[in-house]
């Protein structure tokens, strides 16, 4: 089984790295139909709530940019294979020059440190959006159930272990030359996707607007408890899908299943990946 899917955007090489897969339990999904809820509750390995955890390798010139880093050991035995995927792509952790985290949720950031809190990517600069950095550092998370103290403390450990090589990005920053940040608030305050442009070709990463593609592409109102502001997240989901389908840009995202890259097409009031 391969964990990687490679693609060229102009001269830039983009590789989707599959950290793992799991099905989300019904209790973390909101606005489900009764039928779908029944299906998900009766089969914990159902494909309706199947989600992948993807990271990305963007190789341009001398740069080996890693975007997100998987969930390490936090989500059980079906996930946490980022380094295996990286090796399949021909790289070791020491080869990574830059790491960009789309947001500071465990399934995107845990893999940048080991279980002892030491950085995994010894030669990389860690890049984080300013709004995201401020949110997780400043808040009082003790009384928060989801997005609570455990996640905030992991975010703080990640930031601390890269404190000597941390770069804070603004909304319209470039991560590296040719790779720019797309601000997509809602899921978290500083949540971002990215786009790669080279010559006539482009690729857009839609961030975490979707966690369970088999449900949310067919009903954009289905969401997860992980959205910090569900109203803004819904608005962002609609806007991004609308933009992707109207502009016919090649897309990918943090929880996309197979194929890892595709075009979003509007089908009635729903969407499909083609
Ligand atoms: Zn995620």
PDB file of C-alpha atoms and ligand atoms in Angstrom:
ATOM      1  CA  UNK A   1       0.000   0.000   0.000  1.00  0.00           C
ATOM      2  CA  UNK A   2       1.331   3.402  -0.890  1.00  0.00           C
ATOM      3  CA  UNK A   3       0.968   6.385   1.434  1.00  0.00           C
ATOM      4  CA  UNK A   4       1.931   9.007  -1.123  1.00  0.00           C
ATOM      5  CA  UNK A   5       0.330  10.686  -4.139  1.00  0.00           C
ATOM      6  CA  UNK A   6       2.623  12.892  -6.231  1.00  0.00           C
ATOM      7  CA  UNK A   7       1.698  15.733  -8.528  1.00  0.00           C
ATOM      8  CA  UNK A   8       3.445  18.552 -10.398  1.00  0.00           C
ATOM      9  CA  UNK A   9       2.168  22.133 -10.254  1.00  0.00           C
ATOM     10  CA  UNK A  10       4.359  23.703 -12.903  1.00  0.00           C
ATOM     11  CA  UNK A  11       7.868  22.878 -11.715  1.00  0.00           C
ATOM     12  CA  UNK A  12       6.793  22.468  -8.081  1.00  0.00           C
ATOM     13  CA  UNK A  13       6.392  18.903  -6.801  1.00  0.00           C
ATOM     14  CA  UNK A  14       3.516  18.379  -4.369  1.00  0.00           C
ATOM     15  CA  UNK A  15       3.137  15.067  -2.548  1.00  0.00           C
ATOM     16  CA  UNK A  16       0.138  14.150  -0.409  1.00  0.00           C
ATOM     17  CA  UNK A  17       1.391  12.146   2.585  1.00  0.00           C
ATOM     18  CA  UNK A  18      -1.247   9.921   4.175  1.00  0.00           C
ATOM     19  CA  UNK A  19      -0.649   9.853   7.922  1.00  0.00           C
ATOM     20  CA  UNK A  20      -3.613   7.523   8.423  1.00  0.00           C
ATOM     21  CA  UNK A  21      -7.345   6.962   8.345  1.00  0.00           C
ATOM     22  CA  UNK A  22     -10.157   6.517  10.833  1.00  0.00           C
ATOM     23  CA  UNK A  23     -13.930   6.812  11.017  1.00  0.00           C
ATOM     24  CA  UNK A  24     -15.338   9.602  13.176  1.00  0.00           C
ATOM     25  CA  UNK A  25     -17.891   8.526  15.812  1.00  0.00           C
ATOM     26  CA  UNK A  26     -21.455   9.873  15.509  1.00  0.00           C
ATOM     27  CA  UNK A  27     -21.140  11.928  18.699  1.00  0.00           C
ATOM     28  CA  UNK A  28     -18.629  14.326  17.115  1.00  0.00           C
ATOM     29  CA  UNK A  29     -20.816  14.934  14.032  1.00  0.00           C
ATOM     30  CA  UNK A  30     -23.544  17.584  14.005  1.00  0.00           C
ATOM     31  CA  UNK A  31     -26.712  17.921  11.865  1.00  0.00           C
ATOM     32  CA  UNK A  32     -26.702  14.250  10.822  1.00  0.00           C
ATOM     33  CA  UNK A  33     -29.855  12.661   9.419  1.00  0.00           C
ATOM     34  CA  UNK A  34     -31.406   9.912  11.545  1.00  0.00           C
ATOM     35  CA  UNK A  35     -30.534   7.291   8.930  1.00  0.00           C
ATOM     36  CA  UNK A  36     -26.877   8.337   8.696  1.00  0.00           C
ATOM     37  CA  UNK A  37     -26.578   8.490  12.464  1.00  0.00           C
ATOM     38  CA  UNK A  38     -27.944   4.935  12.681  1.00  0.00           C
ATOM     39  CA  UNK A  39     -25.461   3.678  10.071  1.00  0.00           C
ATOM     40  CA  UNK A  40     -22.502   5.301  11.811  1.00  0.00           C
ATOM     41  CA  UNK A  41     -23.538   4.135  15.283  1.00  0.00           C
ATOM     42  CA  UNK A  42     -24.054   0.533  14.181  1.00  0.00           C
ATOM     43  CA  UNK A  43     -20.678   0.184  12.396  1.00  0.00           C
ATOM     44  CA  UNK A  44     -17.593   1.892  13.789  1.00  0.00           C
ATOM     45  CA  UNK A  45     -15.678   1.128  10.563  1.00  0.00           C
ATOM     46  CA  UNK A  46     -18.370   2.618   8.304  1.00  0.00           C
ATOM     47  CA  UNK A  47     -17.286   4.526   5.209  1.00  0.00           C
ATOM     48  CA  UNK A  48     -19.807   7.378   5.678  1.00  0.00           C
ATOM     49  CA  UNK A  49     -17.772   8.982   8.455  1.00  0.00           C
ATOM     50  CA  UNK A  50     -14.403   7.861   7.072  1.00  0.00           C
ATOM     51  CA  UNK A  51     -11.690  10.475   7.294  1.00  0.00           C
ATOM     52  CA  UNK A  52      -8.058  10.513   6.213  1.00  0.00           C
ATOM     53  CA  UNK A  53      -5.331  12.535   7.880  1.00  0.00           C
ATOM     54  CA  UNK A  54      -3.124  14.078   5.204  1.00  0.00           C
ATOM     55  CA  UNK A  55       0.051  16.094   5.325  1.00  0.00           C
ATOM     56  CA  UNK A  56       1.784  17.570   2.280  1.00  0.00           C
ATOM     57  CA  UNK A  57       5.316  17.845   0.989  1.00  0.00           C
ATOM     58  CA  UNK A  58       5.981  20.758  -1.333  1.00  0.00           C
ATOM     59  CA  UNK A  59       9.363  20.673  -3.081  1.00  0.00           C
ATOM     60  CA  UNK A  60      10.484  23.790  -4.870  1.00  0.00           C
ATOM     61  CA  UNK A  61      14.115  24.664  -5.609  1.00  0.00           C
ATOM     62  CA  UNK A  62      16.135  23.916  -2.459  1.00  0.00           C
ATOM     63  CA  UNK A  63      13.065  23.859  -0.239  1.00  0.00           C
ATOM     64  CA  UNK A  64      11.422  20.767   1.219  1.00  0.00           C
ATOM     65  CA  UNK A  65       8.318  22.254   2.839  1.00  0.00           C
ATOM     66  CA  UNK A  66       6.176  20.000   5.025  1.00  0.00           C
ATOM     67  CA  UNK A  67       2.617  21.196   5.543  1.00  0.00           C
ATOM     68  CA  UNK A  68       1.041  19.631   8.644  1.00  0.00           C
ATOM     69  CA  UNK A  69       2.546  16.626  10.350  1.00  0.00           C
ATOM     70  CA  UNK A  70      -0.168  14.146  11.281  1.00  0.00           C
ATOM     71  CA  UNK A  71      -1.390  13.015  14.680  1.00  0.00           C
ATOM     72  CA  UNK A  72       1.597  10.853  15.794  1.00  0.00           C
ATOM     73  CA  UNK A  73       0.275   8.223  18.290  1.00  0.00           C
ATOM     74  CA  UNK A  74      -2.820  10.141  19.417  1.00  0.00           C
ATOM     75  CA  UNK A  75      -5.476   8.489  17.208  1.00  0.00           C
ATOM     76  CA  UNK A  76      -4.586   4.807  17.546  1.00  0.00           C
ATOM     77  CA  UNK A  77      -2.973   2.199  15.303  1.00  0.00           C
ATOM     78  CA  UNK A  78      -4.478   3.274  11.950  1.00  0.00           C
ATOM     79  CA  UNK A  79      -2.774   6.691  12.059  1.00  0.00           C
ATOM     80  CA  UNK A  80       0.640   8.187  12.755  1.00  0.00           C
ATOM     81  CA  UNK A  81       2.571   7.115   9.645  1.00  0.00           C
ATOM     82  CA  UNK A  82       3.862  10.493   8.501  1.00  0.00           C
ATOM     83  CA  UNK A  83       7.549   9.532   8.665  1.00  0.00           C
ATOM     84  CA  UNK A  84       6.872   6.311   6.721  1.00  0.00           C
ATOM     85  CA  UNK A  85       5.133   8.377   4.031  1.00  0.00           C
ATOM     86  CA  UNK A  86       8.004  10.846   3.996  1.00  0.00           C
ATOM     87  CA  UNK A  87      10.478   7.999   3.577  1.00  0.00           C
ATOM     88  CA  UNK A  88       8.424   6.650   0.679  1.00  0.00           C
ATOM     89  CA  UNK A  89       8.786  10.116  -0.871  1.00  0.00           C
ATOM     90  CA  UNK A  90      12.572   9.754  -0.489  1.00  0.00           C
ATOM     91  CA  UNK A  91      13.145  12.088   2.479  1.00  0.00           C
ATOM     92  CA  UNK A  92      14.155  11.863   6.112  1.00  0.00           C
ATOM     93  CA  UNK A  93      12.939  14.315   8.808  1.00  0.00           C
ATOM     94  CA  UNK A  94      16.326  16.100   8.711  1.00  0.00           C
ATOM     95  CA  UNK A  95      15.727  16.965   5.031  1.00  0.00           C
ATOM     96  CA  UNK A  96      12.685  19.146   5.823  1.00  0.00           C
ATOM     97  CA  UNK A  97      13.628  22.839   5.596  1.00  0.00           C
ATOM     98  CA  UNK A  98      10.266  24.402   6.538  1.00  0.00           C
ATOM     99  CA  UNK A  99       7.123  23.229   8.323  1.00  0.00           C
ATOM    100  CA  UNK A 100       3.824  25.098   8.019  1.00  0.00           C
ATOM    101  CA  UNK A 101       0.921  24.143  10.285  1.00  0.00           C
ATOM    102  CA  UNK A 102      -2.502  24.953   8.782  1.00  0.00           C
ATOM    103  CA  UNK A 103      -3.818  25.184  12.347  1.00  0.00           C
ATOM    104  CA  UNK A 104      -2.886  23.984  15.810  1.00  0.00           C
ATOM    105  CA  UNK A 105      -5.134  20.946  16.139  1.00  0.00           C
ATOM    106  CA  UNK A 106      -3.563  17.648  17.292  1.00  0.00           C
ATOM    107  CA  UNK A 107      -4.105  15.808  13.982  1.00  0.00           C
ATOM    108  CA  UNK A 108      -2.056  18.479  12.195  1.00  0.00           C
ATOM    109  CA  UNK A 109       0.648  19.361  14.722  1.00  0.00           C
ATOM    110  CA  UNK A 110       1.329  16.374  17.027  1.00  0.00           C
ATOM    111  CA  UNK A 111       3.782  14.853  14.533  1.00  0.00           C
ATOM    112  CA  UNK A 112       6.229  17.775  14.742  1.00  0.00           C
ATOM    113  CA  UNK A 113       7.307  16.684  18.227  1.00  0.00           C
ATOM    114  CA  UNK A 114       7.980  13.234  19.699  1.00  0.00           C
ATOM    115  CA  UNK A 115       6.231  11.888  22.805  1.00  0.00           C
ATOM    116  CA  UNK A 116       8.909  13.519  24.968  1.00  0.00           C
ATOM    117  CA  UNK A 117       8.193  16.947  23.445  1.00  0.00           C
ATOM    118  CA  UNK A 118      11.379  17.136  21.344  1.00  0.00           C
ATOM    119  CA  UNK A 119      11.249  18.515  17.817  1.00  0.00           C
ATOM    120  CA  UNK A 120      11.236  15.898  15.031  1.00  0.00           C
ATOM    121  CA  UNK A 121      12.310  18.208  12.200  1.00  0.00           C
ATOM    122  CA  UNK A 122      15.705  19.382  13.445  1.00  0.00           C
ATOM    123  CA  UNK A 123      16.591  21.585  10.479  1.00  0.00           C
ATOM    124  CA  UNK A 124      13.184  23.121   9.833  1.00  0.00           C
ATOM    125  CA  UNK A 125      11.749  26.549  10.554  1.00  0.00           C
ATOM    126  CA  UNK A 126       8.244  26.202  11.995  1.00  0.00           C
ATOM    127  CA  UNK A 127       5.677  28.585  10.484  1.00  0.00           C
ATOM    128  CA  UNK A 128       2.364  29.374  12.165  1.00  0.00           C
ATOM    129  CA  UNK A 129      -0.331  31.972  11.482  1.00  0.00           C
ATOM    130  CA  UNK A 130      -0.270  34.881  13.931  1.00  0.00           C
ATOM    131  CA  UNK A 131      -3.978  34.657  14.815  1.00  0.00           C
ATOM    132  CA  UNK A 132      -3.609  30.938  15.533  1.00  0.00           C
ATOM    133  CA  UNK A 133      -0.456  31.440  17.585  1.00  0.00           C
ATOM    134  CA  UNK A 134      -2.107  34.160  19.679  1.00  0.00           C
ATOM    135  CA  UNK A 135      -5.303  32.149  20.209  1.00  0.00           C
ATOM    136  CA  UNK A 136      -3.714  28.988  21.595  1.00  0.00           C
ATOM    137  CA  UNK A 137      -1.140  30.822  23.701  1.00  0.00           C
ATOM    138  CA  UNK A 138      -3.472  33.333  25.305  1.00  0.00           C
ATOM    139  CA  UNK A 139      -6.731  31.544  26.032  1.00  0.00           C
ATOM    140  CA  UNK A 140      -7.921  29.977  29.235  1.00  0.00           C
ATOM    141  CA  UNK A 141      -9.002  26.511  28.120  1.00  0.00           C
ATOM    142  CA  UNK A 142      -9.708  24.829  31.467  1.00  0.00           C
ATOM    143  CA  UNK A 143     -13.494  24.983  31.129  1.00  0.00           C
ATOM    144  CA  UNK A 144     -13.592  24.217  27.406  1.00  0.00           C
ATOM    145  CA  UNK A 145     -14.686  20.680  26.511  1.00  0.00           C
ATOM    146  CA  UNK A 146     -13.592  20.290  22.876  1.00  0.00           C
ATOM    147  CA  UNK A 147     -10.576  22.401  21.887  1.00  0.00           C
ATOM    148  CA  UNK A 148      -9.738  22.412  25.591  1.00  0.00           C
ATOM    149  CA  UNK A 149      -6.758  22.383  27.918  1.00  0.00           C
ATOM    150  CA  UNK A 150      -5.123  19.224  26.480  1.00  0.00           C
ATOM    151  CA  UNK A 151      -5.033  20.624  22.966  1.00  0.00           C
ATOM    152  CA  UNK A 152      -3.854  24.026  24.133  1.00  0.00           C
ATOM    153  CA  UNK A 153      -1.057  22.446  26.140  1.00  0.00           C
ATOM    154  CA  UNK A 154       0.027  20.392  23.090  1.00  0.00           C
ATOM    155  CA  UNK A 155       0.033  23.584  21.004  1.00  0.00           C
ATOM    156  CA  UNK A 156       2.194  25.274  23.640  1.00  0.00           C
ATOM    157  CA  UNK A 157       4.642  22.313  23.650  1.00  0.00           C
ATOM    158  CA  UNK A 158       4.918  22.441  19.865  1.00  0.00           C
ATOM    159  CA  UNK A 159       5.617  26.165  19.912  1.00  0.00           C
ATOM    160  CA  UNK A 160       8.116  25.809  22.763  1.00  0.00           C
ATOM    161  CA  UNK A 161      10.086  23.044  21.051  1.00  0.00           C
ATOM    162  CA  UNK A 162      10.600  25.228  17.962  1.00  0.00           C
ATOM    163  CA  UNK A 163      10.956  28.542  19.817  1.00  0.00           C
ATOM    164  CA  UNK A 164      14.459  29.164  18.424  1.00  0.00           C
ATOM    165  CA  UNK A 165      13.260  28.791  14.812  1.00  0.00           C
ATOM    166  CA  UNK A 166       9.675  29.961  14.761  1.00  0.00           C
ATOM    167  CA  UNK A 167       8.225  32.249  12.111  1.00  0.00           C
ATOM    168  CA  UNK A 168       4.848  33.925  12.603  1.00  0.00           C
ATOM    169  CA  UNK A 169       2.914  34.471   9.360  1.00  0.00           C
ATOM    170  CA  UNK A 170       0.381  37.163   8.496  1.00  0.00           C
ATOM    171  CA  UNK A 171      -2.807  36.534   6.499  1.00  0.00           C
ATOM    172  CA  UNK A 172      -1.417  37.046   3.015  1.00  0.00           C
ATOM    173  CA  UNK A 173       2.073  35.706   3.640  1.00  0.00           C
ATOM    174  CA  UNK A 174       3.997  33.387   1.412  1.00  0.00           C
ATOM    175  CA  UNK A 175       5.099  30.227   3.218  1.00  0.00           C
ATOM    176  CA  UNK A 176       7.919  29.783   0.728  1.00  0.00           C
ATOM    177  CA  UNK A 177       8.202  31.331  -2.720  1.00  0.00           C
ATOM    178  CA  UNK A 178       5.184  30.242  -4.814  1.00  0.00           C
ATOM    179  CA  UNK A 179       3.223  28.865  -1.835  1.00  0.00           C
ATOM    180  CA  UNK A 180       0.801  31.305  -0.218  1.00  0.00           C
ATOM    181  CA  UNK A 181      -1.483  31.116   2.774  1.00  0.00           C
ATOM    182  CA  UNK A 182      -5.279  31.193   2.427  1.00  0.00           C
ATOM    183  CA  UNK A 183      -6.990  32.382   5.587  1.00  0.00           C
ATOM    184  CA  UNK A 184     -10.139  30.270   6.294  1.00  0.00           C
ATOM    185  CA  UNK A 185     -11.449  31.276   9.735  1.00  0.00           C
ATOM    186  CA  UNK A 186     -14.065  29.323  11.676  1.00  0.00           C
ATOM    187  CA  UNK A 187     -12.650  25.851  12.235  1.00  0.00           C
ATOM    188  CA  UNK A 188     -10.080  27.625  14.384  1.00  0.00           C
ATOM    189  CA  UNK A 189      -9.510  31.410  14.466  1.00  0.00           C
ATOM    190  CA  UNK A 190      -6.261  31.243  12.463  1.00  0.00           C
ATOM    191  CA  UNK A 191      -7.182  28.195  10.368  1.00  0.00           C
ATOM    192  CA  UNK A 192      -5.601  28.268   6.912  1.00  0.00           C
ATOM    193  CA  UNK A 193      -5.255  26.451   3.634  1.00  0.00           C
ATOM    194  CA  UNK A 194      -2.635  27.212   1.041  1.00  0.00           C
ATOM    195  CA  UNK A 195      -2.200  27.574  -2.684  1.00  0.00           C
ATOM    196  CA  UNK A 196       0.655  26.661  -4.980  1.00  0.00           C
ATOM    197  CA  UNK A 197       1.067  28.658  -8.179  1.00  0.00           C
ATOM    198  CA  UNK A 198       3.686  28.088 -10.832  1.00  0.00           C
ATOM    199  CA  UNK A 199       3.333  29.357 -14.384  1.00  0.00           C
ATOM    200  CA  UNK A 200      -0.193  28.631 -15.572  1.00  0.00           C
ATOM    201  CA  UNK A 201      -0.830  25.935 -12.970  1.00  0.00           C
ATOM    202  CA  UNK A 202      -2.392  26.177  -9.521  1.00  0.00           C
ATOM    203  CA  UNK A 203      -3.413  23.946  -6.639  1.00  0.00           C
ATOM    204  CA  UNK A 204      -5.542  24.923  -3.655  1.00  0.00           C
ATOM    205  CA  UNK A 205      -5.573  23.223  -0.265  1.00  0.00           C
ATOM    206  CA  UNK A 206      -8.977  23.833   1.320  1.00  0.00           C
ATOM    207  CA  UNK A 207      -7.816  23.354   4.901  1.00  0.00           C
ATOM    208  CA  UNK A 208     -10.214  21.576   7.239  1.00  0.00           C
ATOM    209  CA  UNK A 209     -13.475  22.861   5.765  1.00  0.00           C
ATOM    210  CA  UNK A 210     -14.409  19.168   5.456  1.00  0.00           C
ATOM    211  CA  UNK A 211     -13.583  16.293   7.824  1.00  0.00           C
ATOM    212  CA  UNK A 212     -15.895  13.569   6.491  1.00  0.00           C
ATOM    213  CA  UNK A 213     -16.086  14.004   2.696  1.00  0.00           C
ATOM    214  CA  UNK A 214     -18.672  11.245   2.162  1.00  0.00           C
ATOM    215  CA  UNK A 215     -21.142  13.235   4.268  1.00  0.00           C
ATOM    216  CA  UNK A 216     -20.186  16.911   3.995  1.00  0.00           C
ATOM    217  CA  UNK A 217     -19.871  17.123   0.208  1.00  0.00           C
ATOM    218  CA  UNK A 218     -23.481  15.954   0.017  1.00  0.00           C
ATOM    219  CA  UNK A 219     -24.714  18.172   2.825  1.00  0.00           C
ATOM    220  CA  UNK A 220     -22.550  21.174   3.691  1.00  0.00           C
ATOM    221  CA  UNK A 221     -24.592  21.755   6.867  1.00  0.00           C
ATOM    222  CA  UNK A 222     -23.116  18.638   8.463  1.00  0.00           C
ATOM    223  CA  UNK A 223     -20.260  19.709  10.690  1.00  0.00           C
ATOM    224  CA  UNK A 224     -18.119  18.495  13.568  1.00  0.00           C
ATOM    225  CA  UNK A 225     -17.774  19.549  17.177  1.00  0.00           C
ATOM    226  CA  UNK A 226     -14.179  20.537  16.382  1.00  0.00           C
ATOM    227  CA  UNK A 227     -15.182  23.833  14.736  1.00  0.00           C
ATOM    228  CA  UNK A 228     -14.492  26.598  17.233  1.00  0.00           C
ATOM    229  CA  UNK A 229     -17.009  28.927  15.550  1.00  0.00           C
ATOM    230  CA  UNK A 230     -19.453  26.704  13.656  1.00  0.00           C
ATOM    231  CA  UNK A 231     -21.296  29.597  11.990  1.00  0.00           C
ATOM    232  CA  UNK A 232     -18.155  31.113  10.487  1.00  0.00           C
ATOM    233  CA  UNK A 233     -16.881  27.613   9.640  1.00  0.00           C
ATOM    234  CA  UNK A 234     -20.086  26.909   7.667  1.00  0.00           C
ATOM    235  CA  UNK A 235     -19.736  30.224   5.830  1.00  0.00           C
ATOM    236  CA  UNK A 236     -16.096  29.392   5.030  1.00  0.00           C
ATOM    237  CA  UNK A 237     -17.038  25.873   3.859  1.00  0.00           C
ATOM    238  CA  UNK A 238     -19.664  27.241   1.473  1.00  0.00           C
ATOM    239  CA  UNK A 239     -17.398  30.016   0.162  1.00  0.00           C
ATOM    240  CA  UNK A 240     -14.413  27.743  -0.437  1.00  0.00           C
ATOM    241  CA  UNK A 241     -16.449  25.035  -2.187  1.00  0.00           C
ATOM    242  CA  UNK A 242     -18.195  27.668  -4.269  1.00  0.00           C
ATOM    243  CA  UNK A 243     -14.881  29.274  -5.247  1.00  0.00           C
ATOM    244  CA  UNK A 244     -13.251  25.906  -6.035  1.00  0.00           C
ATOM    245  CA  UNK A 245     -16.128  24.751  -8.226  1.00  0.00           C
ATOM    246  CA  UNK A 246     -16.547  28.109  -9.989  1.00  0.00           C
ATOM    247  CA  UNK A 247     -12.839  28.643 -10.676  1.00  0.00           C
ATOM    248  CA  UNK A 248     -12.276  24.961 -11.563  1.00  0.00           C
ATOM    249  CA  UNK A 249      -8.992  24.884  -9.642  1.00  0.00           C
ATOM    250  CA  UNK A 250      -7.352  21.611  -8.685  1.00  0.00           C
ATOM    251  CA  UNK A 251      -8.000  20.988  -4.980  1.00  0.00           C
ATOM    252  CA  UNK A 252      -6.904  18.911  -2.052  1.00  0.00           C
ATOM    253  CA  UNK A 253      -7.486  19.094   1.705  1.00  0.00           C
ATOM    254  CA  UNK A 254      -6.370  17.856   5.087  1.00  0.00           C
ATOM    255  CA  UNK A 255      -8.981  15.091   5.382  1.00  0.00           C
ATOM    256  CA  UNK A 256      -9.615  14.222   1.729  1.00  0.00           C
ATOM    257  CA  UNK A 257     -10.012  10.532   0.895  1.00  0.00           C
ATOM    258  CA  UNK A 258      -8.889   9.059  -2.461  1.00  0.00           C
ATOM    259  CA  UNK A 259      -8.267  10.586  -4.938  1.00  0.00           C
ATOM    260  CA  UNK A 260      -6.119  13.074  -2.993  1.00  0.00           C
ATOM    261  CA  UNK A 261      -6.320  15.696  -5.742  1.00  0.00           C
ATOM    262  CA  UNK A 262      -9.403  16.558  -7.752  1.00  0.00           C
ATOM    263  CA  UNK A 263     -11.795  19.189  -8.992  1.00  0.00           C
ATOM    264  CA  UNK A 264     -14.841  20.141  -6.956  1.00  0.00           C
ATOM    265  CA  UNK A 265     -17.989  20.098  -9.037  1.00  0.00           C
ATOM    266  CA  UNK A 266     -21.346  21.513  -7.986  1.00  0.00           C
ATOM    267  CA  UNK A 267     -24.137  18.971  -8.402  1.00  0.00           C
ATOM    268  CA  UNK A 268     -27.452  20.634  -7.519  1.00  0.00           C
ATOM    269  CA  UNK A 269     -26.941  22.006  -4.037  1.00  0.00           C
ATOM    270  CA  UNK A 270     -24.238  19.432  -3.313  1.00  0.00           C
ATOM    271  CA  UNK A 271     -20.651  18.878  -4.400  1.00  0.00           C
ATOM    272  CA  UNK A 272     -18.575  16.041  -5.794  1.00  0.00           C
ATOM    273  CA  UNK A 273     -14.860  15.492  -6.312  1.00  0.00           C
ATOM    274  CA  UNK A 274     -14.094  14.576  -9.932  1.00  0.00           C
TER     275      UNK A 274
HETATM  276 ZN1  LIG B   1      -7.959  18.298  11.012  1.00  0.00          ZN
END
